[in-house]
JSON list of C-alpha atoms in Angstrom, two decimals:
[
{"chain": "A", "resi": 8, "resn": "ASP", "atom": "CA", "xyz": [22.83, -5.07, -14.39]},
{"chain": "A", "resi": 9, "resn": "LEU", "atom": "CA", "xyz": [20.89, -2.38, -12.53]},
{"chain": "A", "resi": 10, "resn": "GLU", "atom": "CA", "xyz": [17.43, -1.52, -13.83]},
{"chain": "A", "resi": 11, "resn": "LEU", "atom": "CA", "xyz": [15.43, 1.56, -12.80]},
{"chain": "A", "resi": 12, "resn": "THR", "atom": "CA", "xyz": [11.91, 2.29, -13.41]},
{"chain": "A", "resi": 13, "resn": "LYS", "atom": "CA", "xyz": [9.69, 5.23, -12.40]},
{"chain": "A", "resi": 14, "resn": "VAL", "atom": "CA", "xyz": [5.96, 5.57, -12.28]},
{"chain": "A", "resi": 15, "resn": "VAL", "atom": "CA", "xyz": [3.66, 8.36, -11.49]},
{"chain": "A", "resi": 16, "resn": "ASP", "atom": "CA", "xyz": [0.07, 7.95, -10.15]},
{"chain": "A", "resi": 17, "resn": "LYS", "atom": "CA", "xyz": [-1.38, 10.72, -12.14]},
{"chain": "A", "resi": 18, "resn": "SER", "atom": "CA", "xyz": [-0.61, 12.04, -15.57]},
{"chain": "A", "resi": 19, "resn": "THR", "atom": "CA", "xyz": [-2.20, 15.82, -15.06]},
{"chain": "A", "resi": 20, "resn": "VAL", "atom": "CA", "xyz": [-2.91, 17.43, -11.51]},
{"chain": "A", "resi": 21, "resn": "LYS", "atom": "CA", "xyz": [-4.41, 20.82, -10.38]},
{"chain": "A", "resi": 22, "resn": "ARG", "atom": "CA", "xyz": [-2.60, 22.96, -8.06]},
{"chain": "A", "resi": 23, "resn": "GLY", "atom": "CA", "xyz": [-2.68, 21.52, -4.41]},
{"chain": "A", "resi": 24, "resn": "GLU", "atom": "CA", "xyz": [-3.16, 17.95, -5.41]},
{"chain": "A", "resi": 25, "resn": "LEU", "atom": "CA", "xyz": [-0.90, 15.15, -4.23]},
{"chain": "A", "resi": 26, "resn": "VAL", "atom": "CA", "xyz": [1.45, 13.22, -6.65]},
{"chain": "A", "resi": 27, "resn": "THR", "atom": "CA", "xyz": [3.11, 9.86, -6.08]},
{"chain": "A", "resi": 28, "resn": "TYR", "atom": "CA", "xyz": [6.41, 8.98, -7.58]},
{"chain": "A", "resi": 29, "resn": "THR", "atom": "CA", "xyz": [7.21, 5.58, -7.01]},
{"chain": "A", "resi": 30, "resn": "LEU", "atom": "CA", "xyz": [11.14, 4.50, -8.25]},
{"chain": "A", "resi": 31, "resn": "THR", "atom": "CA", "xyz": [12.12, 0.83, -8.19]},
{"chain": "A", "resi": 32, "resn": "LEU", "atom": "CA", "xyz": [15.83, -0.07, -8.48]},
{"chain": "A", "resi": 33, "resn": "SER", "atom": "CA", "xyz": [16.38, -3.85, -9.73]},
{"chain": "A", "resi": 34, "resn": "ASN", "atom": "CA", "xyz": [19.67, -5.94, -9.72]},
{"chain": "A", "resi": 35, "resn": "GLN", "atom": "CA", "xyz": [19.45, -8.49, -12.09]},
{"chain": "A", "resi": 36, "resn": "SER", "atom": "CA", "xyz": [22.95, -9.43, -11.46]},
{"chain": "A", "resi": 37, "resn": "SER", "atom": "CA", "xyz": [24.08, -12.58, -9.52]},
{"chain": "A", "resi": 38, "resn": "GLN", "atom": "CA", "xyz": [26.35, -10.48, -7.66]},
{"chain": "A", "resi": 39, "resn": "ALA", "atom": "CA", "xyz": [25.47, -7.36, -5.16]},
{"chain": "A", "resi": 40, "resn": "ALA", "atom": "CA", "xyz": [25.78, -4.00, -6.25]},
{"chain": "A", "resi": 41, "resn": "THR", "atom": "CA", "xyz": [27.85, -1.53, -3.87]},
{"chain": "A", "resi": 42, "resn": "GLY", "atom": "CA", "xyz": [27.81, 2.12, -3.64]},
{"chain": "A", "resi": 43, "resn": "VAL", "atom": "CA", "xyz": [24.57, 2.55, -5.77]},
{"chain": "A", "resi": 44, "resn": "LYS", "atom": "CA", "xyz": [22.93, 6.21, -5.66]},
{"chain": "A", "resi": 45, "resn": "VAL", "atom": "CA", "xyz": [20.24, 7.21, -7.88]},
{"chain": "A", "resi": 46, "resn": "THR", "atom": "CA", "xyz": [19.72, 11.08, -8.75]},
{"chain": "A", "resi": 47, "resn": "ASP", "atom": "CA", "xyz": [16.20, 12.11, -9.43]},
{"chain": "A", "resi": 48, "resn": "ASN", "atom": "CA", "xyz": [15.05, 15.69, -10.09]},
{"chain": "A", "resi": 49, "resn": "LEU", "atom": "CA", "xyz": [11.55, 16.26, -9.64]},
{"chain": "A", "resi": 50, "resn": "PRO", "atom": "CA", "xyz": [9.77, 18.63, -12.18]},
{"chain": "A", "resi": 51, "resn": "THR", "atom": "CA", "xyz": [9.55, 22.57, -11.10]},
{"chain": "A", "resi": 52, "resn": "GLY", "atom": "CA", "xyz": [6.13, 23.25, -9.69]},
{"chain": "A", "resi": 53, "resn": "VAL", "atom": "CA", "xyz": [6.26, 20.63, -6.88]},
{"chain": "A", "resi": 54, "resn": "SER", "atom": "CA", "xyz": [7.22, 20.36, -3.24]},
{"chain": "A", "resi": 55, "resn": "PHE", "atom": "CA", "xyz": [8.27, 17.40, -1.26]},
{"chain": "A", "resi": 56, "resn": "VAL", "atom": "CA", "xyz": [5.75, 16.15, 1.11]},
{"chain": "A", "resi": 57, "resn": "GLU", "atom": "CA", "xyz": [7.13, 12.69, 2.16]},
{"chain": "A", "resi": 58, "resn": "VAL", "atom": "CA", "xyz": [9.93, 10.36, 0.97]},
{"chain": "A", "resi": 59, "resn": "ILE", "atom": "CA", "xyz": [10.09, 6.55, 1.79]},
{"chain": "A", "resi": 60, "resn": "PRO", "atom": "CA", "xyz": [13.02, 4.57, 0.75]},
{"chain": "A", "resi": 61, "resn": "SER", "atom": "CA", "xyz": [12.60, 0.81, 0.99]},
{"chain": "A", "resi": 62, "resn": "GLN", "atom": "CA", "xyz": [16.52, 1.05, 1.97]},
{"chain": "A", "resi": 63, "resn": "GLY", "atom": "CA", "xyz": [19.03, 3.71, 2.34]},
{"chain": "A", "resi": 64, "resn": "ASN", "atom": "CA", "xyz": [18.19, 7.51, 2.31]},
{"chain": "A", "resi": 65, "resn": "PHE", "atom": "CA", "xyz": [17.13, 10.01, 0.13]},
{"chain": "A", "resi": 66, "resn": "THR", "atom": "CA", "xyz": [18.59, 13.75, 0.42]},
{"chain": "A", "resi": 67, "resn": "GLY", "atom": "CA", "xyz": [17.96, 16.63, -1.87]},
{"chain": "A", "resi": 68, "resn": "SER", "atom": "CA", "xyz": [17.51, 14.77, -5.04]},
{"chain": "A", "resi": 69, "resn": "GLU", "atom": "CA", "xyz": [19.91, 11.65, -4.27]},
{"chain": "A", "resi": 70, "resn": "TRP", "atom": "CA", "xyz": [18.64, 8.37, -3.19]},
{"chain": "A", "resi": 71, "resn": "ASN", "atom": "CA", "xyz": [21.82, 6.60, -1.49]},
{"chain": "A", "resi": 72, "resn": "VAL", "atom": "CA", "xyz": [20.65, 2.94, -1.82]},
{"chain": "A", "resi": 73, "resn": "GLY", "atom": "CA", "xyz": [24.08, 1.68, -0.73]},
{"chain": "A", "resi": 74, "resn": "ILE", "atom": "CA", "xyz": [24.51, -2.18, -1.25]},
{"chain": "A", "resi": 75, "resn": "LEU", "atom": "CA", "xyz": [21.66, -3.83, -3.41]},
{"chain": "A", "resi": 76, "resn": "ALA", "atom": "CA", "xyz": [21.66, -7.52, -3.36]},
{"chain": "A", "resi": 77, "resn": "ALA", "atom": "CA", "xyz": [21.88, -9.83, -5.97]},
{"chain": "A", "resi": 78, "resn": "HIS", "atom": "CA", "xyz": [18.60, -10.82, -7.68]},
{"chain": "A", "resi": 79, "resn": "SER", "atom": "CA", "xyz": [16.69, -8.18, -5.64]},
{"chain": "A", "resi": 80, "resn": "SER", "atom": "CA", "xyz": [15.18, -4.66, -5.58]},
{"chain": "A", "resi": 81, "resn": "ALA", "atom": "CA", "xyz": [14.63, -1.47, -3.61]},
{"chain": "A", "resi": 82, "resn": "THR", "atom": "CA", "xyz": [11.85, 1.16, -3.71]},
{"chain": "A", "resi": 83, "resn": "LEU", "atom": "CA", "xyz": [11.54, 5.02, -3.11]},
{"chain": "A", "resi": 84, "resn": "ILE", "atom": "CA", "xyz": [8.18, 6.52, -2.89]},
{"chain": "A", "resi": 85, "resn": "LEU", "atom": "CA", "xyz": [8.14, 10.34, -3.49]},
{"chain": "A", "resi": 86, "resn": "LYS", "atom": "CA", "xyz": [5.02, 12.07, -2.45]},
{"chain": "A", "resi": 87, "resn": "VAL", "atom": "CA", "xyz": [4.83, 15.67, -3.56]},
{"chain": "A", "resi": 88, "resn": "LYS", "atom": "CA", "xyz": [2.51, 18.54, -3.91]},
{"chain": "A", "resi": 89, "resn": "ALA", "atom": "CA", "xyz": [1.66, 20.32, -7.23]},
{"chain": "A", "resi": 90, "resn": "ASN", "atom": "CA", "xyz": [2.36, 24.36, -6.51]}
]
């Protein structure tokens, strides 16, 4: 049982401002989840500044989490700039 939440630090932005999206993936199961991937397409009008995964890697729009242990969570921080 995987649960994904996405939080943004600002509801409105001006051109040139930075915005941070935080994705948290939680495994509520008593068993590890394997081969976990999350796809996140950012809205138009923003460009990547920094990507910080707590585990795995992020390429394009896909977060390859890999194995998520039972009763654990992983976080992906996406920092973008409004164009």
